[in-house]
XYZ file of C-alpha atoms in Angstrom:
509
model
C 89.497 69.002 95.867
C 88.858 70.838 92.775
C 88.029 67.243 90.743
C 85.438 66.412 93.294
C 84.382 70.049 94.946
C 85.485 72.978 92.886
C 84.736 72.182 89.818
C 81.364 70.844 89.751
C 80.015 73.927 92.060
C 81.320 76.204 89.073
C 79.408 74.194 86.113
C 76.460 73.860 88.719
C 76.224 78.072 88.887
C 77.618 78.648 85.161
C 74.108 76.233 84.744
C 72.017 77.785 86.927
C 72.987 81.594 85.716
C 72.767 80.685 81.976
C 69.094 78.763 82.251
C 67.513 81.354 84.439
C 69.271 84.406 83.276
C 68.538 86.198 86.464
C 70.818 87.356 89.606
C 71.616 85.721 93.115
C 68.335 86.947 94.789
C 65.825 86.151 92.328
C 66.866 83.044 91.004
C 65.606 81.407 93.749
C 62.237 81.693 93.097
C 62.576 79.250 90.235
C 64.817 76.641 92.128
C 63.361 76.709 95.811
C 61.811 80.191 97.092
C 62.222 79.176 101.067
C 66.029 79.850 100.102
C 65.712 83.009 98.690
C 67.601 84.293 101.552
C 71.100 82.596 100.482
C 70.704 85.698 97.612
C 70.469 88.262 100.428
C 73.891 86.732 102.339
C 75.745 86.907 98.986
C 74.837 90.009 98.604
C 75.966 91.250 102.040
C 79.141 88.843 101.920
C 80.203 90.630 98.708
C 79.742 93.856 100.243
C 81.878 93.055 103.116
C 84.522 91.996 100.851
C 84.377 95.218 99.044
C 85.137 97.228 102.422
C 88.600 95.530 103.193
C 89.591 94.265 99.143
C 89.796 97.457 97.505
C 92.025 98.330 100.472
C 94.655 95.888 99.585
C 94.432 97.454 96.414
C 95.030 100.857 97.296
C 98.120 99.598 99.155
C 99.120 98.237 95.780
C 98.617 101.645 94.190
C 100.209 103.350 96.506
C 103.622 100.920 96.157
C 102.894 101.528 92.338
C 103.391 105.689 92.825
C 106.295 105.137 95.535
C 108.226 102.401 92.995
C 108.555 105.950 90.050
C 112.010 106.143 91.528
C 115.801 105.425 90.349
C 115.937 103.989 94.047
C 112.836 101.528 95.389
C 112.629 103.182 98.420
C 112.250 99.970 100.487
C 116.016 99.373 99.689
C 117.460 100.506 102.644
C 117.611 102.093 106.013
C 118.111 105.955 105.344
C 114.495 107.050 105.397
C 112.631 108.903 108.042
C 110.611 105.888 108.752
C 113.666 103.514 109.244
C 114.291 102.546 113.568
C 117.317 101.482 114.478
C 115.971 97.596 113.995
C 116.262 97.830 110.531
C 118.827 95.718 109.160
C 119.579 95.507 105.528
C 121.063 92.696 104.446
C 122.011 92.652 100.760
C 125.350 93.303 99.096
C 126.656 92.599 102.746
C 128.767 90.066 104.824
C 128.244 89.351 108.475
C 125.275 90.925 109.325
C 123.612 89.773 112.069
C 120.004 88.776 112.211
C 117.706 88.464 115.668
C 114.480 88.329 116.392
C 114.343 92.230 116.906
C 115.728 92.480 113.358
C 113.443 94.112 110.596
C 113.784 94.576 106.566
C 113.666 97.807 104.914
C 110.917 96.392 103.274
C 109.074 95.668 106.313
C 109.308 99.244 107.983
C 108.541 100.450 104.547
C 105.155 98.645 104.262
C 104.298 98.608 108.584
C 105.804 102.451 109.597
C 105.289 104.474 105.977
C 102.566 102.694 103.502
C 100.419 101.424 107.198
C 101.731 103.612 109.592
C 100.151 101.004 111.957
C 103.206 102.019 115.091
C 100.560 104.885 115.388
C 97.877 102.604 116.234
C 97.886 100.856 119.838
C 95.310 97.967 118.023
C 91.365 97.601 117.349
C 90.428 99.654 120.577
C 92.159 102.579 119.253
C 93.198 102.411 115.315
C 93.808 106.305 114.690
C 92.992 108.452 112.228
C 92.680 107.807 108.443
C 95.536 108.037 105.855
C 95.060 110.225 103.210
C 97.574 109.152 100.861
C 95.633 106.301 100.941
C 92.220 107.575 100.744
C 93.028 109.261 98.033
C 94.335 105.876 96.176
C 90.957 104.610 97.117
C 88.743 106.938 95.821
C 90.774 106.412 92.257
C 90.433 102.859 92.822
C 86.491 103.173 92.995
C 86.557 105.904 90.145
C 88.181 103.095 88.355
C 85.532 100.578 88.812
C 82.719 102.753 88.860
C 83.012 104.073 85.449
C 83.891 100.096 84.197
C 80.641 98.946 86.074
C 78.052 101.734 85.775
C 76.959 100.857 81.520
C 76.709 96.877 82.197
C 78.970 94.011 81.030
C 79.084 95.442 77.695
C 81.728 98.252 79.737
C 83.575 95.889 82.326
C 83.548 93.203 79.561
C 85.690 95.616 77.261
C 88.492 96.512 80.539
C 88.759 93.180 81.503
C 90.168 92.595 78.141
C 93.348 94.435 79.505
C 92.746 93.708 83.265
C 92.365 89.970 82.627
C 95.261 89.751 79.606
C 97.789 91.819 80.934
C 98.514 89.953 84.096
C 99.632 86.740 81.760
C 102.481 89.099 80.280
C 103.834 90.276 83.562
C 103.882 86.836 85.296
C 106.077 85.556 82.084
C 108.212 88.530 82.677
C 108.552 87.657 86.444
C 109.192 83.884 85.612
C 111.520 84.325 83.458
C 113.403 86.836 85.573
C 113.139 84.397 88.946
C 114.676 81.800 86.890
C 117.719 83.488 86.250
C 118.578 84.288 89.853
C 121.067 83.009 92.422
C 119.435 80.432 94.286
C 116.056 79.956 92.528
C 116.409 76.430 92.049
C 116.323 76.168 95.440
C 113.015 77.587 95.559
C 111.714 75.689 92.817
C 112.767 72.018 94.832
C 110.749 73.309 98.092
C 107.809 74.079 95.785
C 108.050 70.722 93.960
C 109.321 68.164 96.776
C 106.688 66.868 98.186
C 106.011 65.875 101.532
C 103.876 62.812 101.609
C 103.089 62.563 105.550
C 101.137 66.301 105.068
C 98.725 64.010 103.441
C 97.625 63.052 106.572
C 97.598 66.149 107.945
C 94.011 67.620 108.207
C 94.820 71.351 108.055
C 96.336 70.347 104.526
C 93.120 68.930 102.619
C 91.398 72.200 104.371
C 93.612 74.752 103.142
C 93.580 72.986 99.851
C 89.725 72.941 99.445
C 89.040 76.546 100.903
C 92.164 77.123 98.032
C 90.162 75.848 94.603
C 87.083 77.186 96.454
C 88.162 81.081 97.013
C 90.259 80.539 93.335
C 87.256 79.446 91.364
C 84.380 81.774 93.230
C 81.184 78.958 93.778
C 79.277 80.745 96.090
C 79.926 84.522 95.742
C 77.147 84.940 93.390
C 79.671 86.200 90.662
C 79.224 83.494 88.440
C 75.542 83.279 88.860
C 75.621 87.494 87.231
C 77.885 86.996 84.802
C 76.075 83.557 82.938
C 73.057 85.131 83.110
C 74.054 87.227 80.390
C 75.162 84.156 78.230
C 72.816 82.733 75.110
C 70.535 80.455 75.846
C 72.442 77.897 74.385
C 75.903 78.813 75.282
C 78.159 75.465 76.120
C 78.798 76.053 79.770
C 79.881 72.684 80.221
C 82.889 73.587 77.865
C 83.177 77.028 79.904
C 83.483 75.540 83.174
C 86.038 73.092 81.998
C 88.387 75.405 80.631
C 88.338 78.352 82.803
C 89.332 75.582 85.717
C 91.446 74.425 84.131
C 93.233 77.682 82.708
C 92.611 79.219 86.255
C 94.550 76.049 87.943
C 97.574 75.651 85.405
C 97.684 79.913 85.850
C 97.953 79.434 90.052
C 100.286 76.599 89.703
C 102.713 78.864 87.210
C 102.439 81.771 89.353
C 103.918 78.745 91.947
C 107.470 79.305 90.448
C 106.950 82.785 90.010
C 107.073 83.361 94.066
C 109.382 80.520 94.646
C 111.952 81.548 92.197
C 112.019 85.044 94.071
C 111.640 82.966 97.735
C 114.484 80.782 96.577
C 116.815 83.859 96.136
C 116.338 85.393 99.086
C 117.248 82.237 101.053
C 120.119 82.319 99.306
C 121.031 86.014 100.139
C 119.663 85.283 103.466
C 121.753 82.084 103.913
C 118.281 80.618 105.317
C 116.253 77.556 104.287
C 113.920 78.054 102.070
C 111.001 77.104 104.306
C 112.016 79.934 106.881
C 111.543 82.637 104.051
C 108.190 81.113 102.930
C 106.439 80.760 105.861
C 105.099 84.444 105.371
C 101.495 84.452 103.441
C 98.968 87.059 102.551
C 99.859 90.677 102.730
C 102.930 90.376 103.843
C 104.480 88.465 100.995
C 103.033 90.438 98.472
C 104.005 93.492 100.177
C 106.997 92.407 102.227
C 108.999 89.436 100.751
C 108.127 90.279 97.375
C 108.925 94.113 97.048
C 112.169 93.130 99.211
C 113.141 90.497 96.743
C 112.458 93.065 93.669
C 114.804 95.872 95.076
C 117.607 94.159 95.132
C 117.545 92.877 91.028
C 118.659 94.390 88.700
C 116.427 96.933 87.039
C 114.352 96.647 90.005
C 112.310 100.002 89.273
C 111.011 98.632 86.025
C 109.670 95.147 88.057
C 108.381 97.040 90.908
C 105.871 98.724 88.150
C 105.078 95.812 86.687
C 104.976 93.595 89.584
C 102.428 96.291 90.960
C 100.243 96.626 87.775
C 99.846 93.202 87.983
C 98.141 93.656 91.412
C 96.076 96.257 90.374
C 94.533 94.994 87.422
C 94.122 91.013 89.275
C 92.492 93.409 92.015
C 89.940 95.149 89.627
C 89.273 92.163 88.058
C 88.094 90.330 91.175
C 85.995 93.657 92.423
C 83.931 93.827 89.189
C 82.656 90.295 89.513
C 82.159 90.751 93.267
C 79.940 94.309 92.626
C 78.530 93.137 89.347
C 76.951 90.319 91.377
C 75.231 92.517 94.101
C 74.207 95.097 91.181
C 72.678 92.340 88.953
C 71.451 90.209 91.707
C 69.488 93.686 93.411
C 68.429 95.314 90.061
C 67.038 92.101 88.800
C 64.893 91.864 92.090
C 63.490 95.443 91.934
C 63.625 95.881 87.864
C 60.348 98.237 88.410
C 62.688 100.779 90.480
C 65.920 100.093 89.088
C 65.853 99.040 85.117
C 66.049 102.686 84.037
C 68.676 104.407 86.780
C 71.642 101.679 86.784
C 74.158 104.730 86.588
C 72.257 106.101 89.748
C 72.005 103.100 91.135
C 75.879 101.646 90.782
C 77.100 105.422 91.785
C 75.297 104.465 95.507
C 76.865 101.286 95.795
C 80.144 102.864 95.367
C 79.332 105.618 97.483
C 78.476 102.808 100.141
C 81.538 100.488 99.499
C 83.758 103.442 99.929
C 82.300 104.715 103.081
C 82.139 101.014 104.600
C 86.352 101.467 103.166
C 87.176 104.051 105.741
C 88.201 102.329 108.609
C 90.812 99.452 106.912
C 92.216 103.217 105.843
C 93.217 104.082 109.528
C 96.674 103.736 111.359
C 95.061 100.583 112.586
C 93.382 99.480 108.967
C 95.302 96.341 108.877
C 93.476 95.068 111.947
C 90.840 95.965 110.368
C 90.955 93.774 106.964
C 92.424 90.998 108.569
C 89.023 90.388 110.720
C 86.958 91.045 107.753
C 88.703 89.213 105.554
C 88.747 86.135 108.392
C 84.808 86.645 109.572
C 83.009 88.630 107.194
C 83.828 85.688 104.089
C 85.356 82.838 105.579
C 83.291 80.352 106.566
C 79.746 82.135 105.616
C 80.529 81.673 101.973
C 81.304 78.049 102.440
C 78.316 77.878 104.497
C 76.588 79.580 101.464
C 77.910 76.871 99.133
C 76.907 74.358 101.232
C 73.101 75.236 101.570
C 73.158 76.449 97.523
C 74.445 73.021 96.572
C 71.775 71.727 98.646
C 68.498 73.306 97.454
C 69.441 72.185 94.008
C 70.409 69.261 94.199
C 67.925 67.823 96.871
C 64.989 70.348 96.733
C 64.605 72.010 93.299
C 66.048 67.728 91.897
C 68.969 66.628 90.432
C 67.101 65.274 87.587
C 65.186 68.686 87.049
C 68.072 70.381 86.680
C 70.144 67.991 84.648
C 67.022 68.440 82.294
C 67.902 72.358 82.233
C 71.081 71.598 81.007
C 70.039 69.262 78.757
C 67.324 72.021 77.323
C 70.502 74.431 76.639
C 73.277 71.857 75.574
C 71.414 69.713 73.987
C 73.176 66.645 76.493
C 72.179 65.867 80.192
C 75.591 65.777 82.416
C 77.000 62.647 83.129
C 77.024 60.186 86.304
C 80.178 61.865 87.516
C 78.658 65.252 87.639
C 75.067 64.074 89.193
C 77.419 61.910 91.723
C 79.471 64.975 92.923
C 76.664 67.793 92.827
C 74.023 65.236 95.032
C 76.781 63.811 97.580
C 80.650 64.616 97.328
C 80.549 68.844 96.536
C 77.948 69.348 99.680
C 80.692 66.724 101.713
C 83.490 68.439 100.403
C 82.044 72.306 101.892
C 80.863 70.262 104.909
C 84.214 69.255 105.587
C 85.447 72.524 104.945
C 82.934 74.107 107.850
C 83.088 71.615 110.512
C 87.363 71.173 110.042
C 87.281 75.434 110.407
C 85.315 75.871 113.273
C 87.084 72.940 115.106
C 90.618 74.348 114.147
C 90.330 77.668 115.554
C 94.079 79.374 115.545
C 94.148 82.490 117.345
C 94.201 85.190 115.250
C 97.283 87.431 115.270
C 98.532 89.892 112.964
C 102.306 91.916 112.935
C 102.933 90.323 117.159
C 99.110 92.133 117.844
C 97.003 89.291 119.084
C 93.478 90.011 118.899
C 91.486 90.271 121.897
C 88.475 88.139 122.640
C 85.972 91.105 122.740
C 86.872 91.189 118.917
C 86.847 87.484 118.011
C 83.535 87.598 119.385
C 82.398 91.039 116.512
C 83.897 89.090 114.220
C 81.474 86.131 114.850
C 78.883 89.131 114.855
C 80.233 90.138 111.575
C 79.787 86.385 109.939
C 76.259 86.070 111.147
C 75.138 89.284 110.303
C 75.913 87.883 106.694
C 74.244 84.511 107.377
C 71.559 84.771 109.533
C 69.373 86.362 106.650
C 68.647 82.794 105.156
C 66.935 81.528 108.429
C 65.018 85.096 108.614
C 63.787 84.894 105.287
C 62.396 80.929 105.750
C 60.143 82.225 108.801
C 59.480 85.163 107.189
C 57.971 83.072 104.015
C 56.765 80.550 106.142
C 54.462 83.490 108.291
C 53.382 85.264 105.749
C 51.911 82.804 103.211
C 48.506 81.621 104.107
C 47.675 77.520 104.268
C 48.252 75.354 107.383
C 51.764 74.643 107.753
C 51.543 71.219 105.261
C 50.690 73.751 102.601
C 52.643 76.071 103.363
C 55.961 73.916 103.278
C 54.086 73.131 100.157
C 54.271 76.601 98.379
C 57.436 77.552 99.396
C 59.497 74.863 98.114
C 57.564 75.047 95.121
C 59.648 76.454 92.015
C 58.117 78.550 89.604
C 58.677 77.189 85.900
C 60.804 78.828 83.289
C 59.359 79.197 79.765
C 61.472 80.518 77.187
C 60.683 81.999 74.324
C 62.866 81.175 71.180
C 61.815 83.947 68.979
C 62.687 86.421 71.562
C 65.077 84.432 74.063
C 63.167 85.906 76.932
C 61.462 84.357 79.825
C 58.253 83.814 81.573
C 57.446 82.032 85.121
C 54.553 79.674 85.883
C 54.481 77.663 88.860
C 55.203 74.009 88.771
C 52.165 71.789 90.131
């Protein structure tokens, strides 16, 4: 999936970004302006993720601030939070677990950090926490002053957000290897299981994987190669930060399964029965749970958490510095001159779209965002992107861009994959989703149809902005219908000048 899907759709925007030097909205007018409203989606896609994403983040911070003790306070049963289901079952013999049975680490995160017992579901999620509003707002003063001077600023923290990660995962890995029981771990990572191969939830899960890991789609990439040179080798760019961002995901493999591994063994479980939580709740259940009961578990709670945070920043500065380039390059006339002004509002607006994932009920919350308002509206993003270049604006067009900036057109492989096997692969990837519809169901609260339905809202609200936009440009320009199919599909030309490296647009005939 990432040979055939991933991989190409990153080189495709690094391209794209780089030749035009322009954001997610405007760019289109120089490939195929009928599309311009795939800009418009990312936009409001990104901004959905930036309601429920910081969130998890602020959870993270606020584990960071509770883990500043000589005891993790997820270690055992003596706090105020604690029921009388929580069983703690380290450093003891015979203890008896049952389906009512519930970690420390687990009341810790659902009764103290949530507080979600106070919340009877969507219909009624509570008030807001202010512990965690106030790890919010430092979140977004955080980003805001990394975001509001330009790249030149985020470029210089993600030095330390992007680096620092590398050092704690070695710490963790070298740590999980030294446990009881993390070879055990390691063999359920590695085995494989041939007969999943046919298995068609597999080959989803692995595409939406390399698609979500390497970003095609979220108009990230697009904002961030528009401020290469000219003549910057994106080819070599795309081809090592896959493959540095593949070997990194399969190393932080036996990083978890080390730690899964060991708690089998303390759990006198399989393996499989410890691993079969995901998300949230192994980084803030199985993990933490794991951590408290090492030694010097105070100093890897810290570190374990830092990691989070600073992987967390990293991904919100792409995802805003995508809507603020993509918007600012669209309007320069209003916005050139007031980016501070302008970056302060979108904060102002991500935080305020924040406040209800902060509520009693705030994990209900994030889970249908993070299901509907990305999910398959990205891919479906992806899809139609790869699509308009490759078929409308010409695969030999833009092979001619690349070979304009490289000096090289790309190779069969890459024409192959971009023309037919990338817009299969996100195909694939929609139809196999909407088929394969699990219900949703988060801590034993299944979600109620009236929701599943405003979370389909929620996805087309994102969406339906392309199809707006094509009758909108379709109405509005003048010509019988033959001409104006004409004009709208037609690209205007970028002309760059070498003395200055800046553009100008004519229209193609």
């Amino acid at each position: 999936m990432a040979i055939f899907g991933g991989v190409p759709l990153f080189y495709m925007e690094l391209a794209l970004g780089q030749f035009h030097r322009t954001g997610a909205i405007s760019i289109w007018k120089h490939i195929c302006p009928i599309f311009k409203g795939i800009g418009f989606a990312i936009c409001i896609i990104a901004l959905y993720v930036s309601f429920y994403y910081n969130t998890i983040i602020a959870w993270a911070l606020y584990y960071f601030y509770s883990s500043f003790t000589s005891t993790l306070p997820w270690t055992n049963c003596d706090n105020p939070w604690n029921t009388a289901n929580c069983t703690n079952y380290f450093g003891k013999n015979n203890v008896t677990w049952t389906n009512y049975s519930r970690s420390p680490a687990e009341e810790f995160y659902t009764r103290n950090v949530l507080e979600i017992h106070k919340s009877s579901g969507l219909r009624g999620v509570g008030g807001i926490r202010w512990q965690l509003l106030l790890c919010l707002f430092l979140i977004y003063t955080i980003v805001y002053f990394s975001l509001w001077k330009g790249v030149k600023t985020s470029g210089k923290v993600v030095w330390v957000t992007a680096t620092l990660p590398y050092v704690v995962l070695v710490i963790l890995l070298i740590r999980g290897a030294t446990l009881p029981g993390a070879w055990r771990g390691v063999v359920f990572y590695l085995k494989p299981k041939w007969e999943k191969l046919l298995e068609t939830s597999v080959w989803v899960d692995a595409a939406a994987q390399i698609f979500f890991s390497l970003g095609p789609g979220f108009g990230v990439l697009l904002a961030l190669a528009s401020y290469n040179p000219f003549t910057n080798n994106c080819y070599r760019d795309a081809l090592v930060t896959s493959l540095v961002n593949c070997l990194t995901s399969f190393i932080s493999g036996f990083v978890i399964f080390t730690v899964l591994g060991y708690m089998a063994e303390m759990r006198n479980v399989e393996v499989e029965d410890v691993a079969k939580d995901k998300g949230p709740s192994l980084l803030f259940i199985t993990y933490p749970e794991a951590i408290a009961n090492m030694v010097g578990s105070t100093f890897f709670a810290i570190i374990f958490f830092v990691m989070m945070i600073t992987l967390g920043l990293d991904s919100t500065f792409g995802g805003l510095e995508a809507i603020i380039t993509a918007v600012m390059d669209e309007y320069p006339q209003y916005l050139s001159q007031r980016r501070e002004l302008f970056v302060l509002g979108l904060v102002i607006v991500c935080f305020l779209g924040s406040l209800s994932t902060l509520t009693h009920g705030g994990a209900y919350v994030v889970k249908l965002l993070e299901e509907f308002g990305v999910g398959s509206s990205i891919i479906a993003v992806g899809f139609l992107e790869a699509i308009a270049v490759s078929w409308f604006y010409g695969i030999t067009r833009f092979c001619n861009d690349i070979k304009s900036m490289l000096g090289f057109s790309p190779g069969i492989f890459w024409k192959v994959c971009w023309v037919a096997i990338s817009p299969a692969f996100l195909a694939y990837i929609i139809v196999s989703s909407l088929l394969d519809q699990p219900p949703l169901i988060l801590f034993d609260y299944k979600y109620p149809d009236w929701s599943i339905t405003v979370g389909y809202i929620i996805g087309a609200s994102s969406f339906m902005w392309i199809p707006i936009y094509m009758v909108y440009k379709l109405v509005w320009t003048p010509g019988s219908l033959k001409q104006r199919l004409a004009v709208c599909m037609r690209p205007e030309r970028t002309i760059r000048d070498p003395q200055t490296d800046s553009l100008s647009m004519t229209p193609v005939p």
